[in-house]
Coordinates of C-alpha atoms in Angstrom, one line a residue:
Chain A
M1 CA 0.0 0.0 0.0
N2 CA 1.4 3.4 -0.9
N3 CA 0.4 7.0 -0.6
G4 CA -1.0 7.1 -4.1
F5 CA -3.4 4.3 -3.1
I6 CA -4.4 6.1 0.0
S7 CA -5.1 9.4 -1.8
G8 CA -7.1 7.5 -4.4
I9 CA -9.2 5.9 -1.7
F10 CA -9.6 9.3 -0.1
A11 CA -10.8 10.8 -3.3
V12 CA -13.4 8.1 -3.6
F13 CA -14.4 8.6 -0.1
I14 CA -14.8 12.4 -0.5
G15 CA -17.1 11.7 -3.5
L16 CA -19.2 9.3 -1.5
W17 CA -19.2 11.6 1.5
S18 CA -20.5 14.6 -0.4
A19 CA -23.1 12.5 -2.1
T20 CA -24.6 11.2 1.0
L21 CA -23.5 13.6 3.8
L22 CA -26.9 14.6 5.1
S23 CA -28.7 11.3 4.5
D24 CA -26.4 8.9 6.2
T25 CA -23.2 10.1 7.7
E26 CA -22.3 7.0 9.5
G27 CA -23.1 4.9 6.4
V28 CA -20.5 6.6 4.3
F29 CA -17.8 6.1 6.9
D30 CA -18.8 2.4 7.0
Q31 CA -18.3 2.3 3.2
Y32 CA -14.9 3.9 3.5
R33 CA -14.0 1.3 6.1
D34 CA -15.2 -1.4 3.7
L35 CA -13.0 0.0 0.9
L36 CA -10.0 -0.1 3.2
G37 CA -10.7 -3.7 4.2
D38 CA -8.1 -4.7 6.8
D39 CA -5.9 -1.7 6.0
N40 CA -5.9 1.2 8.4
P41 CA -3.8 4.4 7.7
A42 CA -2.9 4.2 11.3
I43 CA -0.3 1.5 10.3
F44 CA 2.1 4.2 9.3
V45 CA 1.7 6.0 12.6
I46 CA 2.3 2.7 14.4
F47 CA 5.6 2.1 12.5
D48 CA 6.6 5.7 13.5
G49 CA 5.7 5.0 17.1
E50 CA 7.9 1.8 17.2
E51 CA 10.8 3.7 15.7
I52 CA 10.4 6.6 18.2
W53 CA 10.4 4.1 21.1
Y54 CA 13.8 2.6 20.1
T55 CA 15.4 5.9 19.1
P56 CA 17.7 7.7 21.7
A57 CA 16.2 11.1 22.5
G58 CA 16.2 13.9 25.1
P59 CA 19.1 15.5 26.9
K60 CA 20.3 12.1 28.1
S61 CA 20.1 10.7 24.6
V62 CA 18.5 7.4 25.6
S63 CA 15.6 5.4 24.1
L64 CA 12.4 4.4 25.9
E65 CA 13.5 0.7 25.9
Q66 CA 13.8 0.7 29.7
C67 CA 10.4 2.3 30.2
D68 CA 8.2 0.2 32.5
L69 CA 4.6 0.3 31.3
G70 CA 3.5 -1.9 34.1
L71 CA 4.7 -5.4 32.9
G72 CA 8.4 -4.7 33.5
P73 CA 11.0 -2.5 31.8
G74 CA 10.7 -2.7 28.0
V75 CA 7.6 -5.0 28.0
V76 CA 5.2 -3.4 25.6
E77 CA 3.1 -6.3 24.4
G78 CA -0.1 -6.5 26.4
A79 CA 0.8 -3.4 28.6
Y80 CA -1.8 -1.0 27.2
A81 CA -4.7 -3.4 28.0
Q82 CA -3.8 -3.4 31.7
L83 CA -3.7 0.4 32.0
P84 CA -4.6 2.6 33.8
R85 CA -2.8 0.9 36.8
Y86 CA -1.0 1.7 40.0
F87 CA 2.7 2.3 39.8
A88 CA 4.6 2.0 43.1
D89 CA 7.5 4.2 41.9
V90 CA 5.3 7.2 41.6
D91 CA 2.7 6.0 44.2
R92 CA -0.2 6.8 41.8
V93 CA -2.4 5.5 39.1
Q94 CA -1.3 6.3 35.6
D95 CA -2.6 5.9 32.0
V96 CA -0.3 5.4 29.1
E97 CA 0.3 9.1 28.6
A98 CA 1.1 9.8 32.2
R99 CA 3.5 6.8 32.2
L100 CA 5.2 8.0 29.0
E101 CA 5.7 11.4 30.5
Y102 CA 7.3 9.7 33.5
C103 CA 9.7 7.8 31.3
M104 CA 10.5 10.8 29.1
T105 CA 11.4 12.9 32.2
Q106 CA 13.1 10.2 34.2
L107 CA 14.9 8.2 31.4
Q108 CA 15.4 10.8 28.7
G109 CA 15.8 13.9 30.9
L110 CA 13.0 16.0 29.3
T111 CA 11.2 18.5 31.5
P112 CA 7.5 18.2 32.2
D113 CA 6.9 21.4 30.3
E114 CA 8.6 20.0 27.2
V115 CA 6.4 16.9 27.3
H116 CA 3.3 19.0 27.8
E117 CA 4.2 21.6 25.2
K118 CA 2.2 19.9 22.5
P119 CA 1.1 16.3 23.3
Y120 CA -1.7 16.3 20.7
S121 CA -1.9 17.5 17.1
L122 CA -3.8 20.6 16.2
R123 CA -6.0 20.4 13.1
G124 CA -3.9 20.1 10.0
D125 CA -0.8 18.7 11.9
L126 CA 0.8 15.5 10.8
G127 CA 0.8 13.9 14.3
T128 CA 2.9 14.1 17.4
E129 CA 5.5 11.7 18.8
L130 CA 3.2 11.0 21.8
E131 CA 0.3 10.1 19.4
A132 CA 2.6 7.7 17.5
L133 CA 4.0 6.1 20.6
V134 CA 0.5 5.6 22.0
A135 CA -0.7 4.1 18.7
W136 CA 2.1 1.6 18.7
I137 CA 1.8 0.7 22.3
A138 CA -2.0 0.2 21.9
D139 CA -1.5 -1.9 18.8
Q140 CA 0.7 -4.2 20.9
S141 CA -2.4 -5.0 23.0
S142 CA -4.8 -5.5 20.0
G143 CA -7.1 -8.4 20.6
L144 CA -6.3 -8.6 24.3
A145 CA -9.0 -8.2 27.0
I146 CA -9.3 -4.8 28.7
A147 CA -8.0 -5.5 32.2
P148 CA -7.2 -2.3 34.2
G149 CA -5.8 -2.7 37.7
Q150 CA -8.4 -2.7 40.5
A151 CA -6.6 -4.6 43.2
H152 CA -4.8 -1.6 44.8
A153 CA -6.8 0.8 47.0
K154 CA -5.6 3.7 44.9
E155 CA -6.9 2.0 41.7
R156 CA -10.3 1.6 43.3
A157 CA -10.2 5.2 44.6
T158 CA -9.3 6.4 41.0
Y159 CA -12.4 4.5 39.6
A160 CA -14.6 6.2 42.3
L161 CA -13.2 9.6 41.4
G162 CA -13.8 8.9 37.7
E163 CA -17.4 8.0 38.4
N164 CA -17.9 11.3 40.4
L165 CA -16.2 13.3 37.6
F166 CA -18.4 11.6 35.0
Y167 CA -21.5 13.2 36.7
Y168 CA -19.8 16.5 37.7
R169 CA -21.9 19.3 36.2
A170 CA -20.2 22.7 35.9
G171 CA -19.6 25.6 33.5
P172 CA -22.1 27.9 31.7
H173 CA -24.0 25.0 30.1
D174 CA -24.2 22.8 33.3
F175 CA -22.8 19.9 31.2
S176 CA -21.2 16.7 32.6
C177 CA -20.0 13.6 30.7
A178 CA -23.4 12.1 31.8
T179 CA -25.3 14.8 29.8
C180 CA -24.5 12.9 26.6
H181 CA -23.3 9.5 27.8
E182 CA -25.7 8.0 30.4
Q183 CA -28.5 7.0 28.0
T184 CA -28.6 4.4 25.3
G185 CA -29.6 5.1 21.7
R186 CA -29.1 8.8 21.8
R187 CA -27.2 11.1 19.4
I188 CA -26.1 14.7 19.0
R189 CA -27.2 15.9 15.5
L190 CA -26.3 12.7 13.6
Q191 CA -23.4 11.6 15.9
A192 CA -24.3 8.4 17.9
L193 CA -23.4 8.6 21.6
P194 CA -22.3 5.5 23.5
N195 CA -23.8 5.0 26.9
L196 CA -20.6 4.9 29.0
T197 CA -22.3 3.8 32.2
T198 CA -23.0 0.3 30.6
H199 CA -20.4 -2.4 29.9
Q200 CA -21.3 -2.6 26.3
G201 CA -21.1 1.2 25.6
A202 CA -17.9 1.6 27.6
A203 CA -16.3 -1.4 26.0
E204 CA -17.1 -0.2 22.4
A205 CA -15.7 3.3 23.2
Y206 CA -12.7 2.3 25.2
S207 CA -11.5 -0.6 23.0
S208 CA -11.5 1.6 19.9
W209 CA -9.1 4.4 21.1
P210 CA -6.5 5.4 20.0
A211 CA -8.1 5.8 16.6
Y212 CA -7.3 7.1 13.2
R213 CA -9.7 10.0 12.6
I214 CA -10.7 10.0 9.0
S215 CA -11.9 13.6 9.0
Q216 CA -8.7 14.8 10.6
G217 CA -6.2 12.5 9.0
I218 CA -4.4 11.7 12.2
V219 CA -4.4 9.3 15.1
R220 CA -6.1 10.6 18.2
T221 CA -5.6 9.1 21.7
M222 CA -8.0 8.4 24.5
G223 CA -6.4 11.3 26.4
W224 CA -7.2 13.6 23.5
R225 CA -10.7 12.3 23.5
M226 CA -11.1 13.2 27.2
R227 CA -9.7 16.7 26.5
D228 CA -11.9 17.4 23.6
C229 CA -15.1 16.2 25.4
M230 CA -14.1 18.7 28.2
R231 CA -13.8 21.4 25.6
Q232 CA -17.3 20.7 24.3
Q233 CA -18.5 20.8 27.9
R234 CA -17.2 24.4 27.9
M235 CA -14.6 23.4 30.5
P236 CA -10.9 24.6 30.5
E237 CA -8.2 22.5 28.9
L238 CA -7.6 19.1 30.4
M239 CA -3.9 18.2 30.8
M240 CA -2.6 15.0 29.4
G241 CA -1.9 12.4 32.1
S242 CA -3.6 14.5 34.7
Q243 CA -5.5 13.0 37.7
A244 CA -8.9 13.8 36.1
S245 CA -7.9 12.4 32.7
V246 CA -6.6 9.2 34.3
A247 CA -9.7 8.8 36.5
L248 CA -12.1 9.2 33.7
Q249 CA -10.2 6.7 31.6
T250 CA -10.2 4.3 34.5
Y251 CA -14.0 4.7 34.8
L252 CA -14.4 3.7 31.2
A253 CA -11.8 0.9 31.2
V254 CA -13.3 -0.8 34.3
N255 CA -16.8 -0.5 32.9
G256 CA -15.6 -2.0 29.6
A257 CA -13.3 -4.6 31.2
G258 CA -13.2 -8.0 29.6
A259 CA -13.9 -6.8 26.1
S260 CA -11.1 -7.1 23.5
M261 CA -9.0 -4.1 22.5
T262 CA -9.5 -3.3 18.8
A263 CA -7.4 -0.1 18.7
P264 CA -6.1 1.6 16.7
G265 CA -9.6 1.9 15.3
L266 CA -11.0 3.9 12.4
K267 CA -13.4 6.7 13.1
R268 CA -15.3 9.4 11.1
Chain B
M1 CA -9.1 11.4 69.1
Q2 CA -12.2 10.9 67.0
L3 CA -11.8 14.5 65.7
L4 CA -8.2 13.9 64.8
A5 CA -9.2 10.7 63.0
F6 CA -11.8 12.7 61.2
I7 CA -9.4 15.4 60.1
I8 CA -6.9 12.9 58.8
F9 CA -9.6 10.9 57.0
S10 CA -11.1 14.0 55.4
S11 CA -7.7 15.4 54.3
S12 CA -6.8 12.1 52.8
L13 CA -10.0 12.1 50.9
C14 CA -9.5 15.7 49.8
A15 CA -7.4 15.1 46.7
D16 CA -10.0 12.7 45.5
E17 CA -12.8 15.3 45.5
P18 CA -13.9 16.0 42.0
Y19 CA -13.4 19.8 42.2
D20 CA -9.8 19.5 43.6
A21 CA -8.9 16.9 41.0
L22 CA -10.3 19.1 38.2
L23 CA -8.5 22.1 39.5
D24 CA -5.3 20.1 39.6
S25 CA -5.9 18.7 36.1
M26 CA -7.0 21.7 34.0
T27 CA -5.5 25.0 32.8
D28 CA -6.9 28.2 31.6
K29 CA -7.3 28.2 27.8
N30 CA -8.0 31.4 25.8
F31 CA -10.9 33.1 27.6
V32 CA -12.0 30.0 29.5
T33 CA -10.6 29.8 33.1
V34 CA -10.7 27.3 35.9
E35 CA -13.3 29.5 37.5
R36 CA -15.8 27.5 35.5
L37 CA -15.0 24.4 37.6
K38 CA -16.7 25.8 40.6
Q39 CA -20.3 24.6 41.0
D40 CA -23.3 26.6 42.1
E41 CA -25.8 24.9 44.4
L42 CA -27.9 23.6 41.6
Q43 CA -25.0 22.0 39.7
E44 CA -23.8 20.5 42.9
F45 CA -27.2 19.0 43.6
C46 CA -27.5 17.7 40.0
S47 CA -24.1 15.9 40.0
Q48 CA -25.3 12.8 41.8
P49 CA -25.1 9.5 39.9
R50 CA -28.5 8.4 38.7
T51 CA -28.5 5.6 41.3
A52 CA -28.2 8.0 44.2
S53 CA -31.3 8.7 46.3
V54 CA -32.9 12.1 45.7
D55 CA -33.4 14.6 48.5
E56 CA -37.0 15.6 47.5
A57 CA -37.2 18.5 49.9
R58 CA -34.0 20.0 48.6
A59 CA -35.2 19.4 45.0
A60 CA -38.4 21.3 45.7
E61 CA -36.4 24.2 47.2
L62 CA -34.1 24.5 44.2
R63 CA -37.1 24.2 41.8
A64 CA -38.9 27.0 43.6
A65 CA -35.7 29.2 43.6
A66 CA -35.3 28.6 39.8
L67 CA -38.9 29.6 39.1
S68 CA -38.8 32.7 41.2
D69 CA -35.8 34.1 39.3
V70 CA -37.3 33.9 35.8
P71 CA -38.0 37.5 34.6
I72 CA -40.9 38.4 32.4
P73 CA -39.6 39.8 29.1
S74 CA -39.8 43.5 28.7
G75 CA -43.2 44.7 27.5
E76 CA -44.4 41.1 28.0
N77 CA -43.3 40.6 24.5
Y78 CA -42.5 36.9 24.2
L79 CA -42.2 36.5 20.4
G80 CA -39.4 37.9 18.2
D81 CA -38.3 37.0 14.6
W82 CA -38.6 33.3 13.8
Q83 CA -36.0 33.6 11.0
L84 CA -33.4 34.9 13.5
G85 CA -34.5 32.3 16.0
E86 CA -33.8 29.6 13.4
K87 CA -30.2 30.8 13.1
V88 CA -29.9 30.7 16.9
A89 CA -31.3 27.1 16.9
S90 CA -28.8 26.0 14.2
N91 CA -25.7 27.6 15.7
G92 CA -23.7 25.3 17.9
R93 CA -20.9 27.8 18.6
G94 CA -20.3 29.7 21.8
L95 CA -18.3 29.5 25.1
Q96 CA -16.0 26.7 24.1
Y97 CA -12.3 27.8 24.3
S98 CA -12.1 27.1 20.6
D99 CA -14.9 29.6 19.9
D100 CA -14.5 33.3 19.1
P101 CA -15.9 35.2 22.1
E102 CA -16.7 38.2 19.8
Q103 CA -19.3 36.2 18.0
E104 CA -22.7 35.7 19.5
N105 CA -23.5 32.4 21.1
G106 CA -25.8 29.9 19.5
G107 CA -28.5 27.9 21.2
N108 CA -27.5 24.6 19.4
C109 CA -31.1 23.4 19.7
Y110 CA -30.7 20.9 16.9
A111 CA -28.0 19.1 18.8
C112 CA -30.8 17.6 21.0
H113 CA -34.2 18.4 19.4
Q114 CA -36.0 17.9 16.2
L115 CA -37.5 21.2 15.0
D116 CA -38.0 21.9 11.3
P117 CA -39.0 18.5 10.1
S118 CA -37.0 18.9 6.9
E119 CA -33.8 19.2 8.8
V120 CA -32.5 15.6 9.1
A121 CA -29.4 16.3 11.2
Y122 CA -31.1 16.6 14.6
G123 CA -30.2 14.9 17.9
N124 CA -32.5 13.1 20.2
L125 CA -31.3 13.8 23.7
G126 CA -34.4 15.9 24.1
P127 CA -37.9 15.4 22.8
S128 CA -39.0 16.4 19.3
L129 CA -40.3 19.9 19.1
S130 CA -41.7 19.7 15.5
G131 CA -45.2 21.2 15.4
Y132 CA -44.6 22.9 18.7
G133 CA -46.8 25.9 17.7
A134 CA -49.9 23.6 17.3
R135 CA -50.5 24.1 21.0
G136 CA -51.4 27.7 20.3
Q137 CA -50.1 31.0 21.7
S138 CA -52.0 31.3 25.0
I139 CA -50.2 33.3 27.8
V140 CA -49.8 30.0 29.7
M141 CA -48.0 28.4 26.8
L142 CA -45.8 31.4 26.3
Q143 CA -44.9 31.7 29.9
Y144 CA -44.3 28.0 30.2
T145 CA -41.9 27.9 27.2
W146 CA -40.1 31.1 28.2
T147 CA -39.5 29.7 31.6
K148 CA -38.3 26.4 30.2
L149 CA -35.8 28.2 28.0
W150 CA -34.7 30.6 30.7
N151 CA -34.2 28.0 33.4
T152 CA -35.4 24.5 32.7
H153 CA -35.0 23.4 36.4
A154 CA -38.0 25.5 37.3
Y155 CA -40.1 22.7 36.0
N156 CA -37.7 19.7 35.6
I157 CA -35.1 19.7 38.2
C158 CA -31.7 18.3 37.0
S159 CA -32.8 18.3 33.4
H160 CA -29.9 18.0 31.0
M161 CA -30.8 21.2 29.2
P162 CA -28.7 24.4 29.7
R163 CA -30.2 27.4 31.5
F164 CA -30.1 29.6 28.4
G165 CA -31.4 32.7 30.1
A166 CA -30.3 32.3 33.7
A167 CA -26.8 31.4 32.7
G168 CA -26.5 34.2 30.2
I169 CA -25.9 31.9 27.2
L170 CA -28.5 33.7 25.1
T171 CA -29.7 37.3 25.3
E172 CA -33.4 38.1 25.9
Q173 CA -33.7 39.1 22.3
Q174 CA -32.3 35.8 21.1
L175 CA -34.7 34.0 23.4
R176 CA -37.6 35.9 22.0
D177 CA -36.4 34.9 18.5
V178 CA -36.2 31.2 19.5
M179 CA -39.7 31.5 21.0
A180 CA -41.0 32.8 17.6
F181 CA -39.2 29.9 15.8
L182 CA -41.2 27.6 18.1
F183 CA -44.6 29.4 18.0
D184 CA -44.9 31.3 14.7
P185 CA -47.4 29.5 12.3
N186 CA -45.0 30.5 9.4
S187 CA -42.0 29.0 11.1
P188 CA -40.7 25.8 9.5
V189 CA -41.1 24.1 12.9
N190 CA -44.9 24.3 12.3
R191 CA -44.9 23.2 8.7
S192 CA -46.6 19.9 8.1
Q193 CA -44.3 16.9 7.9
P194 CA -42.8 16.3 4.4

């Protein structure tokens, strides 16, 4: 598969899209998925992520090979499916993004400010290193059951916090996550909304991120999804790897536990 | 001793309070500041998980407070221009940090409600409002609808709908225009189904 093939597919897709935009938005994305078959443009991002993992970087010029994602230093396969989890070395629960920040600061010598400068792409960007790393790490858990840690007291407290945050209404519109995501069969305009309080809804949502966003041409992470939902709730900017971001992801991961990871997925 | 235990217990819980966690996790962005994370008493009351038991007395108190704060529009003029109201209903912009604060806010009614039956891109978090004007323009209907738009909690405590008037999302004039979009017999909301 090459870039010419991709742009050809994309042209077909745009044609289909404009023809049927208002009648069946989800349908045309399904058609695009069918055209791609098993191919997902995220594959290029996954390759990038793997390369970034093994490339020395930062002031200390070391790679992330000794980074412990929860299964021991350097073990990537299966690690994503067991996140968020408690890490004794920081005495807190971390998601993949908080953990990567820890490894980049501790192993590679980057400052937190450098890691936080631009974790997620803006529209029109070609992707960040963090997005590529997360895509690769998640791909290494594809097909495995979602199994976040819930044995440690702090893991259970993080879930409880996530549930409270899910229902926390604030801002000029009084929105919470629950406003859009505690009922089944609902949608905003034509966009279907998963019921994240149920196993099925949480499993479908959690298992499919990170995802290649067709409309944006980049891979988006679960941390970005949390940040963008907060933006739509009229809240300030949610920081990557923050306590609230980790807690909300823990709430979703535990509700969806047992389902198989399918990420990186393909989304509209 | 019990008091000491209580203090230690509550301070250890403190970091897991939603407000503290959010304050620790968010930063100001453009014109949106962390001030927005603070809850008023209604938001606090309406943040219970659905499974939690409801304090009915408190609910009645908050409902009454919401109702008593709804102003009557100046000149008791409830109905503006339905064509302007249609624009407000379609506009989903406003108050997100990615929005231009110089532009007027939208009501984003279509995100959750069906209105003009020929608009297919409507959400269903709220009930369909197509044909809303068929109920007529009695003062009771006008006051009811005005109140619902101004502060939905006056009738339906902990409704998902924003307080478009009370929270200052829409101006009085915009609300009058939305009212006209709902009530005017010439508004597409009240056209017969295609």
